[in-house]
Amino acid sequence: MTHILFVDDEPNVLDTLRRALHVEREHWSLHFATSGVEALALMESQAMDVVVTDLRMPGMDGIALLGYVRDRAPLAVRIVLTGVPDMLTAAMGAGIVHQSLSKPCDSAEMRGAIVECWSEDGGRTWSPPRTTELPNPNSGIDAVTLKD
């Protein structure tokens, strides 16, 4: 089961998403929060596979929330739903967004974005950022004896 968290300070947006995506209940467990703080509390009790958030919210905005999500759950897919292009540019520049959607967004577009980032079999389809580790040139060497 894929756990998806939707975060928006507008309850009407969350209610619309809840109704529109109800048909996915066999595959998706939907969670809803009206603030970044509430979202983080939910994430403490349940690991989320996908987080969809508005950017402009009072208190903790979506950029700060996605920064926490990136640090605490780096494999979670992070999707932005916003009507504020300037904030989206900042979020993209910070490297915290995998996918973006403009408000208003219909349910088919939302479903498509989630499926694009998260496959039916419960695995992500995007690649997380890679870190390159240089091999240790001394690996496998227990001791070195120097001779004069």
Backbone as numpy.savetxt, mean C-alpha at the origin, in Angstrom:
# Nx Ny Nz CAx CAy CAz Cx Cy Cz
-7.05 -15.19 1.35 -7.91 -14.01 1.35 -7.02 -12.77 1.35
-7.30 -11.87 0.46 -6.55 -10.62 0.35 -7.20 -9.57 1.25
-6.41 -8.97 2.13 -6.92 -7.93 3.03 -6.62 -6.56 2.44
-7.69 -5.78 2.25 -7.57 -4.46 1.62 -8.13 -3.41 2.57
-7.34 -2.37 2.80 -7.73 -1.28 3.68 -7.98 -0.03 2.86
-9.15 0.56 3.03 -9.51 1.82 2.38 -9.53 2.91 3.44
-8.89 4.04 3.13 -8.80 5.13 4.10 -9.25 6.43 3.43
-10.27 7.05 4.00 -10.76 8.33 3.49 -11.52 9.01 4.63
-11.35 10.31 4.77 -12.03 11.03 5.83 -13.50 11.31 5.49
-13.92 10.98 4.28 -15.31 11.17 3.88 -16.05 9.84 3.98
-16.92 9.69 4.98 -17.65 8.42 5.15 -18.45 8.00 3.92
-18.95 8.99 3.16 -19.72 8.65 1.96 -18.86 7.92 0.93
-17.59 8.31 0.80 -16.69 7.63 -0.12 -16.48 6.19 0.32
-16.26 5.99 1.61 -16.06 4.63 2.13 -17.33 3.78 1.97
-18.49 4.38 2.21 -19.75 3.64 2.04 -19.95 3.22 0.59
-19.62 4.10 -0.33 -19.74 3.77 -1.76 -18.80 2.62 -2.12
-17.56 2.68 -1.65 -16.62 1.60 -1.91 -17.10 0.28 -1.29
-17.61 0.36 -0.07 -18.11 -0.84 0.63 -19.21 -1.51 -0.19
-20.15 -0.72 -0.68 -21.26 -1.28 -1.48 -20.78 -1.80 -2.82
-19.93 -1.02 -3.48 -19.49 -1.38 -4.84 -18.60 -2.62 -4.86
-17.80 -2.81 -3.82 -16.84 -3.91 -3.81 -17.32 -5.11 -2.99
-18.55 -5.04 -2.51 -19.13 -6.13 -1.73 -19.12 -7.45 -2.51
-19.24 -7.37 -3.81 -19.26 -8.57 -4.66 -17.94 -9.34 -4.60
-16.88 -8.70 -4.14 -15.56 -9.35 -4.06 -15.33 -10.03 -2.72
-16.34 -10.11 -1.86 -16.17 -10.59 -0.49 -15.64 -12.01 -0.38
-15.81 -12.83 -1.42 -15.26 -14.20 -1.38 -13.74 -14.21 -1.49
-13.20 -13.16 -2.12 -11.75 -13.09 -2.36 -11.06 -12.02 -1.53
-11.79 -10.97 -1.20 -11.21 -9.82 -0.52 -11.88 -9.60 0.83
-11.07 -9.35 1.84 -11.57 -8.91 3.12 -11.37 -7.40 3.17
-12.48 -6.67 3.18 -12.43 -5.21 3.09 -12.43 -4.59 4.48
-11.55 -3.62 4.69 -11.42 -2.89 5.95 -11.51 -1.41 5.63
-12.07 -0.62 6.54 -12.30 0.80 6.28 -11.87 1.64 7.49
-11.24 2.77 7.20 -10.82 3.70 8.25 -11.07 5.12 7.78
-11.44 5.99 8.72 -11.72 7.38 8.37 -10.57 8.32 8.67
-9.42 7.77 9.09 -8.24 8.60 9.35 -6.99 7.75 9.26
-5.86 8.41 9.12 -4.59 7.72 9.10 -4.31 7.01 10.41
-4.64 7.65 11.52 -4.42 7.05 12.84 -5.27 5.78 12.99
-6.51 5.84 12.57 -7.38 4.66 12.63 -6.85 3.56 11.73
-6.33 3.92 10.57 -5.77 2.94 9.63 -4.58 2.22 10.26
-3.69 2.96 10.89 -2.52 2.35 11.53 -2.93 1.41 12.66
-3.96 1.79 13.40 -4.46 0.93 14.48 -5.00 -0.38 13.90
-5.73 -0.29 12.79 -6.23 -1.51 12.13 -5.08 -2.38 11.65
-4.03 -1.75 11.15 -2.88 -2.50 10.64 -2.10 -3.17 11.76
-2.24 -2.69 12.98 -1.59 -3.35 14.12 -2.26 -4.69 14.42
-3.56 -4.78 14.16 -4.29 -6.02 14.47 -4.45 -6.94 13.27
-4.27 -6.42 12.06 -4.43 -7.22 10.85 -3.46 -6.75 9.78
-2.64 -7.65 9.28 -1.73 -7.31 8.18 -2.56 -7.02 6.94
-2.25 -5.94 6.26 -2.97 -5.57 5.04 -2.10 -5.85 3.82
-2.73 -6.38 2.78 -2.04 -6.64 1.52 -2.06 -5.42 0.61
-3.14 -4.65 0.69 -3.33 -3.47 -0.15 -3.87 -2.35 0.72
-3.32 -1.14 0.55 -3.84 0.04 1.25 -4.18 1.08 0.18
-5.46 1.50 0.18 -5.96 2.52 -0.74 -6.33 3.72 0.11
-5.70 4.86 -0.16 -5.97 6.03 0.70 -6.13 7.31 -0.10
-6.94 8.18 0.46 -7.03 9.55 -0.02 -5.76 10.25 0.47
-5.35 11.29 -0.21 -4.16 12.02 0.23 -4.51 13.16 1.18
-5.55 13.89 0.86 -5.90 15.07 1.67 -6.88 14.67 2.76
-6.35 14.57 3.98 -7.17 14.23 5.15 -6.67 15.07 6.31
-7.55 15.43 7.24 -7.09 16.19 8.41 -6.23 15.31 9.31
-5.37 15.95 10.06 -4.47 15.19 10.93 -3.37 14.56 10.09
-3.30 13.26 10.09 -2.31 12.55 9.29 -2.81 12.47 7.85
-2.07 13.09 6.93 -2.50 13.02 5.53 -2.05 11.69 4.91
-2.48 11.45 3.69 -2.18 10.19 3.01 -0.70 9.96 2.76
0.05 11.04 2.55 1.49 10.90 2.32 2.17 10.35 3.58
1.83 10.92 4.73 2.40 10.43 5.99 1.96 8.99 6.25
0.69 8.69 6.02 0.19 7.33 6.22 0.95 6.33 5.35
1.10 6.64 4.07 1.77 5.70 3.17 3.26 5.57 3.50
3.84 6.62 4.07 5.22 6.51 4.54 5.33 5.48 5.66
4.38 5.53 6.61 4.35 4.53 7.68 4.11 3.13 7.11
3.18 3.04 6.17 2.88 1.72 5.57 4.11 1.17 4.88
4.80 2.01 4.12 6.02 1.57 3.42 7.05 1.04 4.41
7.20 1.73 5.54 8.21 1.34 6.53 7.80 0.11 7.34
6.53 0.00 7.66 6.06 -1.10 8.53 5.60 -2.33 7.76
5.14 -2.14 6.53 4.65 -3.25 5.72 5.11 -3.05 4.28
6.41 -3.19 4.04 6.97 -2.84 2.74 6.41 -3.63 1.56
5.83 -4.79 1.80 5.27 -5.58 0.70 3.82 -5.24 0.40
3.20 -4.39 1.22 1.81 -3.99 0.96 1.76 -3.08 -0.26
0.79 -3.32 -1.11 0.57 -2.46 -2.27 -0.05 -1.16 -1.78
0.45 -0.03 -2.27 -0.03 1.28 -1.83 -0.64 2.02 -3.01
-1.95 2.29 -2.91 -2.70 2.95 -3.98 -3.27 4.26 -3.43
-3.15 5.31 -4.24 -3.67 6.62 -3.86 -4.93 6.91 -4.65
-5.93 7.43 -3.95 -7.18 7.88 -4.54 -7.31 9.35 -4.18
-7.14 10.24 -5.16 -7.13 11.67 -4.82 -7.62 12.53 -5.97
-8.01 13.71 -5.62 -8.39 14.72 -6.60 -7.43 15.90 -6.56
-6.29 15.73 -5.88 -5.32 16.81 -5.71 -4.01 16.44 -6.40
-3.81 16.91 -7.64 -2.62 16.52 -8.40 -1.29 16.90 -7.72
-1.23 18.04 -7.04 0.02 18.46 -6.40 0.46 17.48 -5.32
-0.50 17.02 -4.53 -0.16 16.06 -3.48 0.26 14.72 -4.09
-0.37 14.34 -5.19 0.00 13.09 -5.85 1.44 13.17 -6.35
1.82 14.31 -6.90 3.20 14.50 -7.36 4.18 14.32 -6.21
3.85 14.87 -5.06 4.72 14.74 -3.88 4.81 13.28 -3.44
3.67 12.58 -3.45 3.67 11.18 -3.04 4.46 10.32 -4.01
4.32 10.58 -5.29 5.07 9.82 -6.29 6.57 10.10 -6.14
6.91 11.34 -5.88 8.31 11.71 -5.70 8.93 11.07 -4.48
8.13 10.81 -3.46 8.63 10.19 -2.24 8.76 8.67 -2.38
8.31 8.13 -3.49 8.42 6.69 -3.72 7.52 5.85 -2.84
6.36 6.38 -2.48 5.48 5.63 -1.59 4.21 5.13 -2.27
4.08 5.35 -3.57 2.86 5.00 -4.29 3.17 4.02 -5.42
2.37 2.95 -5.48 2.50 2.00 -6.58 1.51 2.29 -7.70
0.36 2.86 -7.35 -0.71 3.10 -8.31 -1.49 4.32 -7.84
-2.01 5.10 -8.79 -2.83 6.25 -8.42 -4.12 6.25 -9.22
-5.17 6.72 -8.56 -6.48 6.85 -9.18 -7.02 8.23 -8.87
-7.72 8.81 -9.83 -8.31 10.14 -9.63 -9.73 10.01 -9.12
-10.09 10.93 -8.21 -11.47 11.03 -7.76 -12.25 11.84 -8.78
-13.47 11.52 -9.07 -14.17 10.30 -8.63 -13.67 9.09 -9.41
-13.77 7.94 -8.77 -13.28 6.68 -9.35 -14.42 5.67 -9.26
-14.76 5.05 -10.39 -15.84 4.07 -10.33 -15.31 2.72 -9.84
-16.22 1.84 -9.48 -15.83 0.57 -8.87 -15.03 -0.32 -9.83
-15.34 -0.27 -11.10 -14.60 -1.09 -12.08 -13.14 -0.64 -12.16
-12.93 0.67 -12.13 -11.56 1.20 -12.17 -10.80 0.82 -10.90
-11.47 0.91 -9.76 -10.85 0.55 -8.48 -10.50 -0.93 -8.47
-11.46 -1.76 -8.87 -11.23 -3.20 -8.92 -10.06 -3.52 -9.85
-10.03 -2.88 -11.00 -8.95 -3.10 -11.96 -7.59 -2.72 -11.41
-7.51 -1.61 -10.70 -6.24 -1.17 -10.12 -5.74 -2.16 -9.07
-6.65 -2.65 -8.24 -6.26 -3.62 -7.21 -5.81 -4.92 -7.84
-6.57 -5.40 -8.81 -6.21 -6.65 -9.48 -4.88 -6.51 -10.23
-4.65 -5.34 -10.80 -3.40 -5.10 -11.52 -2.20 -5.22 -10.59
-2.37 -4.76 -9.34 -1.27 -4.80 -8.38 -1.24 -6.07 -7.55
-2.35 -6.75 -7.45 -2.43 -7.92 -6.58 -3.13 -9.04 -7.33
-2.47 -10.13 -7.57 -3.03 -11.20 -8.39 -4.11 -11.99 -7.67
-4.91 -12.71 -8.42 -6.01 -13.51 -7.88 -5.54 -14.55 -6.88
-4.33 -15.08 -7.07 -3.86 -16.14 -6.19 -3.23 -15.61 -4.90
-3.40 -14.32 -4.66 -2.96 -13.76 -3.38 -1.53 -13.31 -3.34
-0.96 -12.98 -4.45 0.41 -12.50 -4.46 0.52 -11.19 -5.20
1.49 -10.39 -4.82 1.65 -9.11 -5.48 2.19 -9.33 -6.89
1.82 -8.46 -7.79 2.30 -8.57 -9.17 3.34 -7.52 -9.49
3.59 -6.60 -8.57 4.62 -5.60 -8.76 5.86 -6.07 -8.02
6.99 -5.55 -8.38 8.23 -5.93 -7.70 8.60 -4.86 -6.69
8.91 -5.28 -5.45 9.33 -4.29 -4.46 10.69 -3.73 -4.84
11.01 -2.54 -4.32 12.33 -1.98 -4.61 13.41 -2.96 -4.16
14.42 -3.09 -4.97 15.51 -4.01 -4.64 16.65 -3.26 -4.00
17.29 -3.92 -3.07 18.52 -3.39 -2.52 19.62 -4.33 -2.98
20.69 -3.79 -3.40 21.77 -4.61 -3.90 22.81 -4.76 -2.80
23.07 -6.01 -2.44 24.11 -6.28 -1.46 25.32 -6.81 -2.20
26.45 -6.24 -1.90 27.68 -6.73 -2.49 28.10 -7.99 -1.76
28.59 -8.98 -2.51 29.03 -10.20 -1.83 30.21 -9.92 -0.93
30.26 -10.62 0.18 31.37 -10.48 1.11 32.56 -11.23 0.54
33.65 -10.54 0.22 34.79 -11.22 -0.39 35.44 -12.23 0.55
35.15 -12.16 1.85 35.75 -13.08 2.81 34.81 -14.22 3.20
33.67 -14.32 2.54 32.76 -15.39 2.93 33.38 -16.74 2.60
33.21 -17.67 3.49 33.75 -19.00 3.30 35.19 -19.15 3.75
35.83 -18.07 4.20 37.21 -18.15 4.66 37.20 -18.13 6.19
37.69 -19.19 6.80 37.70 -19.27 8.26 38.90 -18.56 8.86
40.06 -18.76 8.24 41.28 -18.14 8.79 42.28 -17.99 7.66
43.10 -17.03 7.81 44.16 -16.79 6.83 45.50 -16.84 7.55
46.42 -17.61 7.02 47.76 -17.71 7.61 48.72 -16.95 6.70
49.43 -16.00 7.24 50.39 -15.24 6.47 51.79 -15.79 6.70
52.53 -15.94 5.64 53.91 -16.42 5.75 54.85 -15.32 5.29
55.98 -15.24 5.95 57.00 -14.26 5.56 57.80 -14.74 4.39
